Amino acid sequence: MIRILKTRLRQGHRTTKFPLELPVLPDRYRGRPVLDAAKCAEGCRDCAAACPTGAITLNGAPKLDLGRCLFCTECVDACPDGALRYSRDYRMAASRREDLVLSSGEMRLAQRMADDLYRVLGRALRLREVCAGSCNACDLDTNVLNTVGWDLSRFGIQFVASPRHADGLVVTGAISRNMHHALLETYEAVPKPRIVVAVGACAISGGPFRDSPDVLNGVEGILPVDLYVPGCPPHPLTILDGLLRLIGRIREEPALHGVTQP
Amino acid sequence: MTVLRAIGAVPEAVAVLALPPMLLSIIAKTKAWFGGRDGPPWLQPYYDLMKLLRKGVVYSRTTTWVFRAGPIVNLAALLCAATLIPVFSDDTLLGFGGDVILIAYLLALGRMLTVLAAMDTGSSFEGMGASREVTFGTMSEPALFLSFVVLALATKSLSLAEMLGAPLQAAWGDVAPAMLLVVAALLIVLLTETCRVPVDDPATHLELTMIHEVMVLDHSGPDFAYITYAAALKFLLLGSILVHAALPHASWALWIDAPLRVVELAVLAMLVGVIESSLARLRLQRVSLLLAGAFVLSGLAAVLTFYRTHA
Amino acid sequence: MNGTRPGWLALRQGQAVDVSSIPLVDADDFASHMLAGRGRGGRLANLFGRRLPDGGVRLFAFLAFDTDARIEVCAADLPHGKLTYPSVTAHWPAAQAFERELAEQYGVFPVGHAWLKPLRYHGTDDGSAAPWGPFEASEPIPGNYPFYRVEGEEVHEVAVGPVHAGIIEPGHFRFQCHGEEVLHLEVVLGYQHRGIERLLLHPNATRSAIVAETIAGDATVGHALAYCTALEALAGARVSLRASALRGIALELERLANHVGDLGALCTDVAFLPASAYLGRLRGEYLNLTLEICGNRFGRNLLRPGGVRFDISTTMADSMRERLRRLERETLEVLDLMFSQSSVLARFEGTGKLSEERADEIGMVGPAARACGLRRDVRCDHPHGVFQFSHIPIAVETTGDVYARAAVRWLEVQRSLEFLVELLGNKPEGPVFEPIGRLRPNAMALGMAETWRGESMHVAFTDEAGKLAFLKVKDPSIHNWFGLALALRGVAISDFPVCNKSFNLSYAGHDL
Amino acid sequence: MIKTGIYGLLRVLSWLPPLPRTCALVMVAFGVVSGVLGVLYALAQHDLKRLLAYHSVENIGIIGMGIGMGMLGGALGKPALVALGYGGALLHVLNHALFKGLLFLSAGAVIQATGTGEIDRLGGLARKTPVNAAFFLLAAISICGLPPLNGFVGEWIVYGALFEGTRSVPRLSAGVSALGVVSLALMGGLALACFVKVFGVVFLGKERTGTRVARATPGAMRAGMGVLAVLCVAIGVLPGLIVPLTGAGVQVIADLGPMEFERALPSVLAPAGRLSLLAMVFFGLIATLAVVRRGLIQKNAVALPSPVATWGCGYAAATPRMQYTASSFAWSLLSSFRALLCPERRLHAPAAVFSEAAHLESHTVDMAEQDLFAPLFRAASRVSRMIQTLSWTGEPAMERRSARASERLRPFVAVVVGATAAVRRGSIHVYVAFIAFTLLVVFAIEVWVAPGAEGHSAPISVMQGAPQ
């Protein structure tokens, strides 16, 4: 007992103050990509050619689909004009699929859930995670939210075992054919009102596994999604930020000192 | 007269009914401190209940009316027991001679219907939880009754309010070691009946290891709210018995008694939190040994008390 | 490199050979040939098939001779229309999953296989029927087959998964139980099947590399390392020492994060809250070190054929060493606390025992094998890259229970920390990345790595144009899942989670 | 009926003068042994009717305990004990006739509808025969002695007698009474386990193999059951009407005037009318909670989804085998009492890497069937062996009835090995339990065997702090 107390005192209290205080992410962290179309050279298609998932489209104004982006470095390396770069902004969860398609302007971040949902679920949100054809990285970084540092429970959010006790699903993975049935059955088992959160490029678009005959390219068209969290895998902060926006715990855009700087 | 008393008891009853989720919060906060985290907000158990009451329900096509009756009968039985168990003062709403037996059997009735509701789902998970619940319930019952024998001997009463009231104070002066053993046995019974570490782990989400949680996997919405609240209420009721047994004192005015008892209950909840933070769970097969231990403790207390009262 | 036997070709990992130089044995003698190799001390490291242009299937078998860093390979051709051969599994259980894979992918029938059941639930590559009977590839429902049963009305079954409690991957466990006792466990996987092997041949090289990294997200570096080694061998490229060192650093950081996380998760499963909370946080700290190096917590985009994409400057290395020293103190303190708690040890000791013979028989690898007393570690047995220069001692325990699997991790955490602190102190100089050239045509090369779960192996083949034509991936989990099933016999079902966590096998890596 | 024996016993008792205390205590002890063994054997049964038959053994035990306490009251001259003991016993005789009759009728309906009484072949009957299920559940609650039904009232009074008995002055009588309390509690718990098992497996969940298409219960049968059910509820809810009636019986058996009986009950237990009040409160609460729940579900305005499958982890092909069997359900408890019961299990377990054919079946051999008195003697010898070797903590599960000398050593060795292992692992509770048990034995010897303790019958008032 004394030993436990001693260890506890040395380990200390570790929960961050987020969202009141923002953590500083390392220089090399690849946050939300920023696209400066003004710098684009006429007719240059290098980035689109380099992109392994076809996330960049150049028909008309250049667009980058965050839902497909794997956050590799290919497009940035390929661009001869520096029109593409990664910021350190971890905020990129969106309420609508189309909000994930970035062009030069600001991104529309996730909004609070609809009022009737919010009245019921705003302060107590229990989620059932379903992993359906992922590489496991998204699951691990979702799980990280339960560790002492992020401590999801302080926001009234909790992951539960039984979908009957849940208010929504968190889906990761590209939805393998073999998990399709189980995913639907789990969704059916959740009492209404319920929400769906798609975490990671796989769940949004199939990610690295897109167009494999063994996957269904994400949850789009299978379940109605309330929150999209892009990334491959998303940083835990990105997921947390998205969930907190969903339950209205982050409303204003906080000033991101130093975070958005490259 | 009785009408007046009943009206006077209303605020007290409301306070008793409002308290249980807070005790769970205290346990959660204690555990959060040991983990080095913030932990859920103080009012989280209340938020959870409110949400569940507003949620829809999903019923399995395997279930029957038994599944729906389970949570209701369980909560009704516990509320009924609440009218017999002294919480704030040494007085109870409807206590009478012989009510200890009724209290224990009301808890058993609640257990029976909860367990049957679990079996109604036709799933091996719920069956597993049901089997564990009745196994450990069966084994904790003799320890509980033997503790009651000791208290009855020491106080010459069969009404719980009296057994835990002023006469017990004298017993503590007389056979303190026996009372200490009874308190220890009651603590083990409390940990077992309310599914706490080292018997069960309320925090785990692993179906195969759970006892209570795995029985209620299929309940949702208001039904689940009843179950969640009933679990908290059970902790309060058994905790009250334990607190009264450990620290008996004569009834003063309610405004002194009530805050004092609340503090004592809070300390008990903290103690449970500390136990949960410093011990790993027992292997399931060893829980029966723990309960046998509780039985031996109360048996020892019985022998000591016999020695005193039958000298 | 000596001791080559007739009918076998010896090679090292990181070496490319002409496909034509691989000796072909008669399909009917294949099993006995393999058993002879086992008799010489060989360990079954891989066994897979490749569809031939004429519709036949060529089998490739890889035996590892761990004591002299040698891999021996042989092949056998099954002609179109007669895809059968005497099963290896009938005499050597280690081949069971590989032969099931053959049956599932190509419809090959290994005659005499005692456990011929679907492995991942998908159709064969040409739509032909797999030997277990008609299997509807268009609507696969995993687990929809006659399970093994312990007969008797009193026996009940517990079916867990695919959607497990907790935030973990999908898989189905079928227990035959009486009371609390598990009489038999059958593990059914395939839910995570994404078609990795096909995606690895994606024309976009980056996509292919990323897919290699996502075989198992928690073993990103381990798989990327084996993948890169195989491709570099095919290209005849030499990676600089500095890049090798950085790969070693990333690999050991991955091991640390996962081992520390696993030990924490073991504590969670037995409800020992303090260690579970502290180790959960510490795992994140190790992930964050990887994040500092390459911008991703799992080491994505760090390794590419030709080197690494991110360098570590001297100042960065110094600050990382400082942090590692602090983390070492904090981690070892918590682990000391954990391993001194009798209530924790009482749950670990004697739970889920596996004997050394059993573990060897089914061909286990990694910490789970080392916990049974088997000295198997690619870093020592088949060293490549930085491990040719710095040696990490093999951590071995003998009891084969949950305790042993935890203790092996505890030892490996200490050794990885020592290794990292030392390596960060004196990294070799040089460039970190140089694109690899063209791949050698009609060749085969082998890359291996000791991921934190054990041996990963990537075998790459090129066609006559020097294009990547076939890439076979082996995750260590495919060896070990059967070990979990065997360890559960006679164990209380409530001890399953802690047992499962002590193995912590990959579903994604198995399902591919 | 078996209660003829009870009738005979009570008749004989009514002719005799109060018997000596020893007879009373033997009677209580008989009740304890019969009750505990009866319910344990019931728990081990796989056949519905046999299971119910063993519960009769248990209930005879409860009645015996009541009679024993009545006899003790007579011997000690304590009218309260006489009233409670005999009163409880008589009431339980009546109750037993009611709920056991209901159970047998209901079980008969099950067998008639399905053609089998094998518990592990049945399942899901509550949907097929809901009325019969409700009757069975009602009787089950009653036989478990749970409120607010008649079974509780009887056991409540017997408990009262036993608690009162713990205050009687000769320590042995008090000790036996305490043993009675504990045993009755244990029997209550075991009966609950047993009926949860039966009701849960036979009526709830999914249909198992071997269940023929169930037929509805015939109306005449239902009517018969209905009468019994109404009586069960009536006695439970209005014990004030029935309990005084038992006074007449008590007067016949023991020389106790009606006034004395009227006074004796409330001196220990509250007037039975208090139970009626509590029953009303209980039913009121159930009604309120049910109404609130219904209201909430309607108000939440979320259309009730079409019923889905029980949550089974998203697995697509669930089978009826994926539910607990009666044997599995009871096995943990049975193994905990293996020292008394010797449940046997024939297990051909999978052993090779690839499992070959495996099979399991279990039996609990019925000792009473072979020889009426054998179980008593055997239990006694077991108890003594238990004390000698503490075998209850470590006896191997497969112990055979014909324990040879070498096998007798096995539990002892197991305990030593287990204890050493426990000490090595530092499982503190294990050795605390061992130490405490040893202390308990030492104390027990000192308290009960101490000179001058026996044969001293002082009035109740000399209980505490009195010089002597």
Tab-separated table of N, CA and C in Angstrom, chain B residues 53-55 57-62 68 76 94-98 101-102 105 108-109 112 115-116 120-122 124-125 128 131 138-139 145-146 153 156-158 174 218 223 226 282 286 292 295-296 300 303 306-307 309-311, chain D residues 127 137 145-147 152 155-156 159 163 166-169 171 174 182 185 189 192 196 204 206 270 274 282 286 289 293 296 300 304-305 307-308 310-311 313 322-324 329 336 392 429-430 436 440 443 446-447 463-464 468:
chain	number	residue	atom	x	y	z
B	53	LEU	N	-32.883	7.299	-18.804
B	53	LEU	CA	-34.332	7.426	-18.691
B	53	LEU	C	-34.938	8.028	-19.953
B	54	ARG	N	-34.109	8.738	-20.714
B	54	ARG	CA	-34.644	9.378	-21.924
B	54	ARG	C	-34.358	8.577	-23.178
B	55	LYS	N	-33.667	7.462	-23.025
B	55	LYS	CA	-33.290	6.693	-24.207
B	55	LYS	C	-34.383	5.695	-24.595
B	57	VAL	N	-35.427	1.779	-25.999
B	57	VAL	CA	-35.038	0.446	-25.560
B	57	VAL	C	-34.953	-0.487	-26.766
B	58	VAL	N	-34.141	-1.496	-26.604
B	58	VAL	CA	-34.061	-2.557	-27.613
B	58	VAL	C	-34.260	-3.877	-26.892
B	59	TYR	N	-35.225	-4.646	-27.338
B	59	TYR	CA	-35.445	-5.951	-26.712
B	59	TYR	C	-35.090	-7.064	-27.678
B	60	SER	N	-34.478	-8.077	-27.135
B	60	SER	CA	-34.162	-9.249	-27.949
B	60	SER	C	-35.423	-10.054	-28.176
B	61	ARG	N	-35.500	-10.686	-29.334
B	61	ARG	CA	-36.711	-11.454	-29.612
B	61	ARG	C	-36.761	-12.742	-28.803
B	62	THR	N	-35.675	-13.066	-28.138
B	62	THR	CA	-35.680	-14.254	-27.283
B	62	THR	C	-36.372	-13.982	-25.949
B	68	ARG	N	-38.376	-8.123	-18.724
B	68	ARG	CA	-38.856	-6.776	-18.416
B	68	ARG	C	-39.151	-6.618	-16.927
B	76	ALA	N	-37.802	-2.514	-6.884
B	76	ALA	CA	-38.879	-2.450	-5.890
B	76	ALA	C	-38.444	-3.144	-4.600
B	94	LEU	N	-40.492	1.761	8.256
B	94	LEU	CA	-41.437	0.670	8.482
B	94	LEU	C	-40.824	-0.507	9.242
B	95	GLY	N	-39.707	-0.287	9.909
B	95	GLY	CA	-39.018	-1.386	10.578
B	95	GLY	C	-39.894	-2.075	11.614
B	96	PHE	N	-39.623	-3.351	11.835
B	96	PHE	CA	-40.404	-4.101	12.818
B	96	PHE	C	-39.571	-5.273	13.315
B	97	GLY	N	-40.074	-5.942	14.334
B	97	GLY	CA	-39.346	-7.083	14.873
B	97	GLY	C	-39.266	-8.191	13.830
B	98	GLY	N	-38.063	-8.653	13.559
B	98	GLY	CA	-37.909	-9.715	12.572
B	98	GLY	C	-37.628	-9.200	11.183
B	101	ILE	N	-34.654	-10.545	8.666
B	101	ILE	CA	-34.862	-11.682	7.769
B	101	ILE	C	-35.493	-11.203	6.473
B	102	LEU	N	-36.455	-10.306	6.637
B	102	LEU	CA	-37.133	-9.783	5.453
B	102	LEU	C	-36.141	-9.041	4.566
B	105	TYR	N	-34.010	-11.390	2.642
B	105	TYR	CA	-34.767	-12.113	1.615
B	105	TYR	C	-35.263	-11.192	0.514
B	108	ALA	N	-32.470	-11.092	-1.727
B	108	ALA	CA	-32.425	-12.350	-2.482
B	108	ALA	C	-33.479	-12.352	-3.588
B	109	LEU	N	-34.654	-11.787	-3.290
B	109	LEU	CA	-35.698	-11.729	-4.310
B	109	LEU	C	-35.239	-10.883	-5.495
B	112	MET	N	-32.863	-12.867	-7.444
B	112	MET	CA	-33.483	-13.941	-8.225
B	112	MET	C	-34.056	-13.408	-9.531
B	115	VAL	N	-31.314	-12.278	-11.948
B	115	VAL	CA	-30.642	-13.427	-12.538
B	115	VAL	C	-31.543	-14.088	-13.580
B	116	LEU	N	-32.837	-14.179	-13.273
B	116	LEU	CA	-33.745	-14.798	-14.235
B	116	LEU	C	-33.865	-13.939	-15.489
B	120	ASP	N	-33.060	-15.085	-19.280
B	120	ASP	CA	-34.104	-14.957	-20.288
B	120	ASP	C	-33.539	-14.595	-21.656
B	121	THR	N	-32.320	-14.059	-21.680
B	121	THR	CA	-31.764	-13.641	-22.962
B	121	THR	C	-31.278	-14.829	-23.782
B	122	GLY	N	-31.124	-15.983	-23.131
B	122	GLY	CA	-30.670	-17.161	-23.859
B	122	GLY	C	-29.257	-17.031	-24.378
B	124	SER	N	-25.013	-17.278	-23.480
B	124	SER	CA	-24.124	-17.874	-22.484
B	124	SER	C	-23.445	-16.818	-21.633
B	125	PHE	N	-23.328	-15.589	-22.145
B	125	PHE	CA	-22.734	-14.534	-21.307
B	125	PHE	C	-23.577	-14.306	-20.071
B	128	MET	N	-23.533	-17.081	-17.716
B	128	MET	CA	-22.290	-17.099	-16.948
B	128	MET	C	-22.392	-16.158	-15.750
B	131	SER	N	-24.849	-17.583	-13.183
B	131	SER	CA	-24.283	-18.668	-12.389
B	131	SER	C	-23.339	-18.122	-11.323
B	138	THR	N	-25.122	-17.222	-2.782
B	138	THR	CA	-25.385	-18.323	-1.869
B	138	THR	C	-24.331	-18.395	-0.780
B	139	MET	N	-23.100	-18.137	-1.170
B	139	MET	CA	-22.032	-18.292	-0.198
B	139	MET	C	-21.919	-17.101	0.739
B	145	PHE	N	-26.009	-13.865	7.554
B	145	PHE	CA	-26.923	-14.267	8.626
B	145	PHE	C	-26.187	-14.505	9.935
B	146	LEU	N	-24.986	-15.030	9.846
B	146	LEU	CA	-24.232	-15.244	11.072
B	146	LEU	C	-23.885	-13.897	11.715
B	153	LEU	N	-27.740	-11.271	19.093
B	153	LEU	CA	-27.336	-11.685	20.427
B	153	LEU	C	-26.886	-10.487	21.245
B	156	LYS	N	-30.121	-8.171	21.570
B	156	LYS	CA	-31.367	-8.818	21.975
B	156	LYS	C	-32.556	-8.323	21.173
B	157	SER	N	-32.340	-8.128	19.914
B	157	SER	CA	-33.440	-7.665	19.083
B	157	SER	C	-33.363	-8.339	17.723
B	158	LEU	N	-34.485	-8.332	17.044
B	158	LEU	CA	-34.507	-8.857	15.683
B	158	LEU	C	-34.953	-7.788	14.697
B	174	ASP	N	-18.510	-4.044	25.211
B	174	ASP	CA	-18.444	-5.349	25.849
B	174	ASP	C	-17.581	-6.337	25.079
B	218	ASP	N	-27.814	-7.050	-21.885
B	218	ASP	CA	-28.854	-6.867	-22.878
B	218	ASP	C	-29.900	-5.820	-22.498
B	223	ASP	N	-34.869	0.537	-18.483
B	223	ASP	CA	-34.600	-0.703	-17.749
B	223	ASP	C	-33.195	-0.677	-17.166
B	226	TYR	N	-32.916	1.628	-14.235
B	226	TYR	CA	-33.372	0.985	-12.992
B	226	TYR	C	-32.256	0.120	-12.406
B	282	LEU	N	-9.310	-11.108	-7.361
B	282	LEU	CA	-9.027	-12.510	-7.096
B	282	LEU	C	-9.376	-13.334	-8.322
B	286	ARG	N	-11.304	-18.349	-6.476
B	286	ARG	CA	-10.867	-18.098	-5.118
B	286	ARG	C	-11.841	-17.238	-4.335
B	292	ALA	N	-15.756	-17.852	2.350
B	292	ALA	CA	-15.586	-18.765	3.475
B	292	ALA	C	-14.865	-18.026	4.591
B	295	PHE	N	-17.292	-15.984	6.412
B	295	PHE	CA	-18.101	-16.852	7.264
B	295	PHE	C	-17.346	-17.201	8.546
B	296	VAL	N	-16.062	-17.515	8.379
B	296	VAL	CA	-15.258	-17.859	9.553
B	296	VAL	C	-15.142	-16.657	10.488
B	300	LEU	N	-16.403	-16.694	14.234
B	300	LEU	CA	-15.543	-16.376	15.364
B	300	LEU	C	-16.211	-15.323	16.251
B	303	VAL	N	-18.873	-16.933	18.294
B	303	VAL	CA	-18.354	-17.667	19.445
B	303	VAL	C	-17.983	-16.701	20.562
B	306	PHE	N	-21.162	-15.412	22.132
B	306	PHE	CA	-21.746	-16.459	22.976
B	306	PHE	C	-21.049	-16.482	24.321
B	307	TYR	N	-19.752	-16.437	24.250
B	307	TYR	CA	-18.943	-16.547	25.452
B	307	TYR	C	-19.314	-15.448	26.425
B	309	THR	N	-22.323	-13.502	26.283
B	309	THR	CA	-23.728	-13.454	26.671
B	309	THR	C	-24.168	-14.698	27.435
B	310	HIS	N	-23.446	-15.777	27.268
B	310	HIS	CA	-23.853	-17.009	27.940
B	310	HIS	C	-22.924	-17.371	29.071
B	311	ALA	N	-22.205	-16.377	29.612
B	311	ALA	CA	-21.239	-16.670	30.673
B	311	ALA	C	-21.938	-17.154	31.926
D	127	ARG	N	-42.344	-18.854	-23.570
D	127	ARG	CA	-43.073	-18.276	-24.700
D	127	ARG	C	-44.154	-19.212	-25.195
D	137	LEU	N	-42.981	-20.039	-11.742
D	137	LEU	CA	-42.146	-19.000	-11.136
D	137	LEU	C	-42.690	-18.606	-9.768
D	145	GLY	N	-38.632	-19.347	-0.231
D	145	GLY	CA	-38.868	-18.587	0.997
D	145	GLY	C	-38.769	-17.099	0.792
D	146	LEU	N	-39.054	-16.648	-0.434
D	146	LEU	CA	-38.903	-15.222	-0.702
D	146	LEU	C	-40.229	-14.499	-0.501
D	147	PRO	N	-40.152	-13.267	-0.002
D	147	PRO	CA	-41.369	-12.465	0.129
D	147	PRO	C	-41.866	-12.067	-1.243
D	152	PHE	N	-42.222	-17.458	2.498
D	152	PHE	CA	-41.476	-16.559	3.352
D	152	PHE	C	-42.032	-16.541	4.763
D	155	GLU	N	-40.902	-19.568	6.761
D	155	GLU	CA	-39.486	-19.531	7.113
D	155	GLU	C	-39.179	-18.396	8.075
D	156	TRP	N	-39.914	-17.316	7.935
D	156	TRP	CA	-39.732	-16.161	8.817
D	156	TRP	C	-39.961	-16.572	10.274
D	159	TYR	N	-37.210	-18.892	11.364
D	159	TYR	CA	-36.045	-18.060	11.679
D	159	TYR	C	-36.208	-17.426	13.059
D	163	PHE	N	-33.551	-17.754	15.906
D	163	PHE	CA	-32.894	-16.604	16.531
D	163	PHE	C	-33.179	-16.575	18.024
D	166	THR	N	-31.051	-18.932	19.829
D	166	THR	CA	-29.655	-18.564	20.089
D	166	THR	C	-29.506	-17.874	21.435
D	167	ARG	N	-30.639	-17.419	21.997
D	167	ARG	CA	-30.543	-16.758	23.294
D	167	ARG	C	-30.739	-17.722	24.447
D	168	SER	N	-31.161	-18.965	24.110
D	168	SER	CA	-31.402	-19.886	25.207
D	168	SER	C	-30.081	-20.187	25.883
D	169	VAL	N	-30.180	-20.499	27.149
D	169	VAL	CA	-28.968	-20.406	27.928
D	169	VAL	C	-27.975	-21.546	27.759
D	171	ARG	N	-25.301	-23.407	26.322
D	171	ARG	CA	-24.570	-22.964	25.136
D	171	ARG	C	-24.785	-23.891	23.955
D	174	ALA	N	-27.914	-22.962	22.217
D	174	ALA	CA	-27.731	-21.707	21.502
D	174	ALA	C	-26.904	-21.939	20.247
D	182	VAL	N	-27.769	-20.351	10.250
D	182	VAL	CA	-26.841	-20.354	9.134
D	182	VAL	C	-27.283	-21.358	8.071
D	185	ALA	N	-30.177	-20.146	6.139
D	185	ALA	CA	-29.738	-19.136	5.175
D	185	ALA	C	-29.096	-19.802	3.973
D	189	GLY	N	-30.283	-19.818	0.041
D	189	GLY	CA	-29.442	-19.451	-1.093
D	189	GLY	C	-29.372	-20.570	-2.111
D	192	LEU	N	-32.578	-20.997	-3.995
D	192	LEU	CA	-32.681	-19.952	-5.017
D	192	LEU	C	-31.862	-20.344	-6.240
D	196	VAL	N	-33.511	-20.966	-9.831
D	196	VAL	CA	-33.072	-20.128	-10.949
D	196	VAL	C	-32.604	-21.032	-12.075
D	204	LEU	N	-36.835	-20.293	-19.816
D	204	LEU	CA	-36.301	-19.086	-20.453
D	204	LEU	C	-35.306	-19.459	-21.551
D	206	LYS	N	-33.570	-19.964	-25.239
D	206	LYS	CA	-33.994	-20.582	-26.493
D	206	LYS	C	-34.268	-22.065	-26.295
D	270	ALA	N	-42.630	-9.258	14.897
D	270	ALA	CA	-43.731	-8.312	14.896
D	270	ALA	C	-45.018	-9.066	14.601
D	274	ARG	N	-47.711	-6.840	10.001
D	274	ARG	CA	-46.730	-5.917	9.434
D	274	ARG	C	-46.251	-6.384	8.056
D	282	PHE	N	-44.626	-3.148	-1.344
D	282	PHE	CA	-43.864	-3.789	-2.406
D	282	PHE	C	-44.634	-3.798	-3.718
D	286	ILE	N	-43.832	-1.842	-7.250
D	286	ILE	CA	-43.736	-2.508	-8.555
D	286	ILE	C	-44.653	-1.828	-9.560
D	289	LEU	N	-43.225	1.625	-10.508
D	289	LEU	CA	-42.053	1.536	-11.376
D	289	LEU	C	-42.438	1.069	-12.773
D	293	ARG	N	-41.938	3.300	-16.086
D	293	ARG	CA	-41.135	2.759	-17.172
D	293	ARG	C	-41.899	2.802	-18.505
D	296	LEU	N	-42.125	6.341	-19.678
D	296	LEU	CA	-40.853	6.836	-20.210
D	296	LEU	C	-40.625	6.318	-21.623
D	300	ASN	N	-40.317	8.845	-24.674
D	300	ASN	CA	-39.068	8.996	-25.416
D	300	ASN	C	-39.312	8.986	-26.910
D	304	LEU	N	-40.422	1.753	-30.975
D	304	LEU	CA	-39.807	0.494	-30.571
D	304	LEU	C	-39.311	-0.222	-31.817
D	305	PRO	N	-38.032	-0.483	-31.872
D	305	PRO	CA	-37.529	-1.161	-33.065
D	305	PRO	C	-38.030	-2.598	-33.092
D	307	PRO	N	-37.964	-6.339	-32.816
D	307	PRO	CA	-37.061	-7.057	-31.919
D	307	PRO	C	-35.847	-7.616	-32.668
D	308	VAL	N	-34.711	-7.485	-32.040
D	308	VAL	CA	-33.478	-7.969	-32.645
D	308	VAL	C	-32.994	-9.175	-31.847
D	310	THR	N	-30.579	-11.312	-29.311
D	310	THR	CA	-29.817	-11.019	-28.110
D	310	THR	C	-28.409	-10.650	-28.519
D	311	TRP	N	-27.823	-9.666	-27.838
D	311	TRP	CA	-26.479	-9.229	-28.203
D	311	TRP	C	-25.518	-10.418	-28.080
D	313	CYS	N	-22.270	-10.385	-29.616
D	313	CYS	CA	-20.979	-9.927	-30.145
D	313	CYS	C	-20.981	-9.849	-31.666
D	322	MET	N	-25.378	-22.248	-27.348
D	322	MET	CA	-24.689	-21.112	-26.760
D	322	MET	C	-25.487	-20.507	-25.623
D	323	GLN	N	-26.017	-21.339	-24.771
D	323	GLN	CA	-26.584	-20.827	-23.533
D	323	GLN	C	-26.193	-21.790	-22.427
D	324	TYR	N	-26.202	-21.250	-21.245
D	324	TYR	CA	-25.756	-22.065	-20.126
D	324	TYR	C	-26.651	-23.287	-19.966
D	329	PHE	N	-24.506	-24.452	-14.957
D	329	PHE	CA	-24.966	-23.417	-14.040
D	329	PHE	C	-24.677	-23.809	-12.594
D	336	SER	N	-18.058	-26.438	-4.976
D	336	SER	CA	-17.738	-25.849	-3.676
D	336	SER	C	-18.157	-26.771	-2.539
D	392	TRP	N	-12.187	-29.453	2.756
D	392	TRP	CA	-13.130	-28.680	1.955
D	392	TRP	C	-12.445	-27.637	1.092
D	429	HIS	N	-5.429	-13.812	2.134
D	429	HIS	CA	-6.749	-14.231	2.627
D	429	HIS	C	-6.791	-15.722	2.911
D	430	VAL	N	-5.966	-16.494	2.160
D	430	VAL	CA	-5.999	-17.933	2.378
D	430	VAL	C	-5.476	-18.255	3.757
D	436	ALA	N	-7.873	-18.236	11.079
D	436	ALA	CA	-9.152	-17.958	11.708
D	436	ALA	C	-9.912	-19.243	11.985
D	440	LEU	N	-11.174	-20.562	15.476
D	440	LEU	CA	-12.588	-20.849	15.683
D	440	LEU	C	-12.755	-22.190	16.381
D	443	PHE	N	-11.641	-21.905	19.987
D	443	PHE	CA	-12.639	-21.203	20.789
D	443	PHE	C	-13.849	-22.076	21.054
D	446	GLU	N	-13.213	-24.447	23.676
D	446	GLU	CA	-13.134	-23.841	24.992
D	446	GLU	C	-14.515	-23.468	25.497
D	447	VAL	N	-15.318	-22.901	24.600
D	447	VAL	CA	-16.612	-22.404	25.035
D	447	VAL	C	-17.549	-23.542	25.400
D	463	MET	N	-28.468	-12.720	30.862
D	463	MET	CA	-27.778	-12.891	29.597
D	463	MET	C	-26.494	-12.116	29.528
D	464	GLN	N	-26.542	-10.975	30.069
D	464	GLN	CA	-25.414	-10.108	29.824
D	464	GLN	C	-24.966	-9.473	31.118
D	468	GLN	N	-21.911	-14.620	37.245
D	468	GLN	CA	-21.985	-16.078	37.015
D	468	GLN	C	-21.322	-16.395	35.708
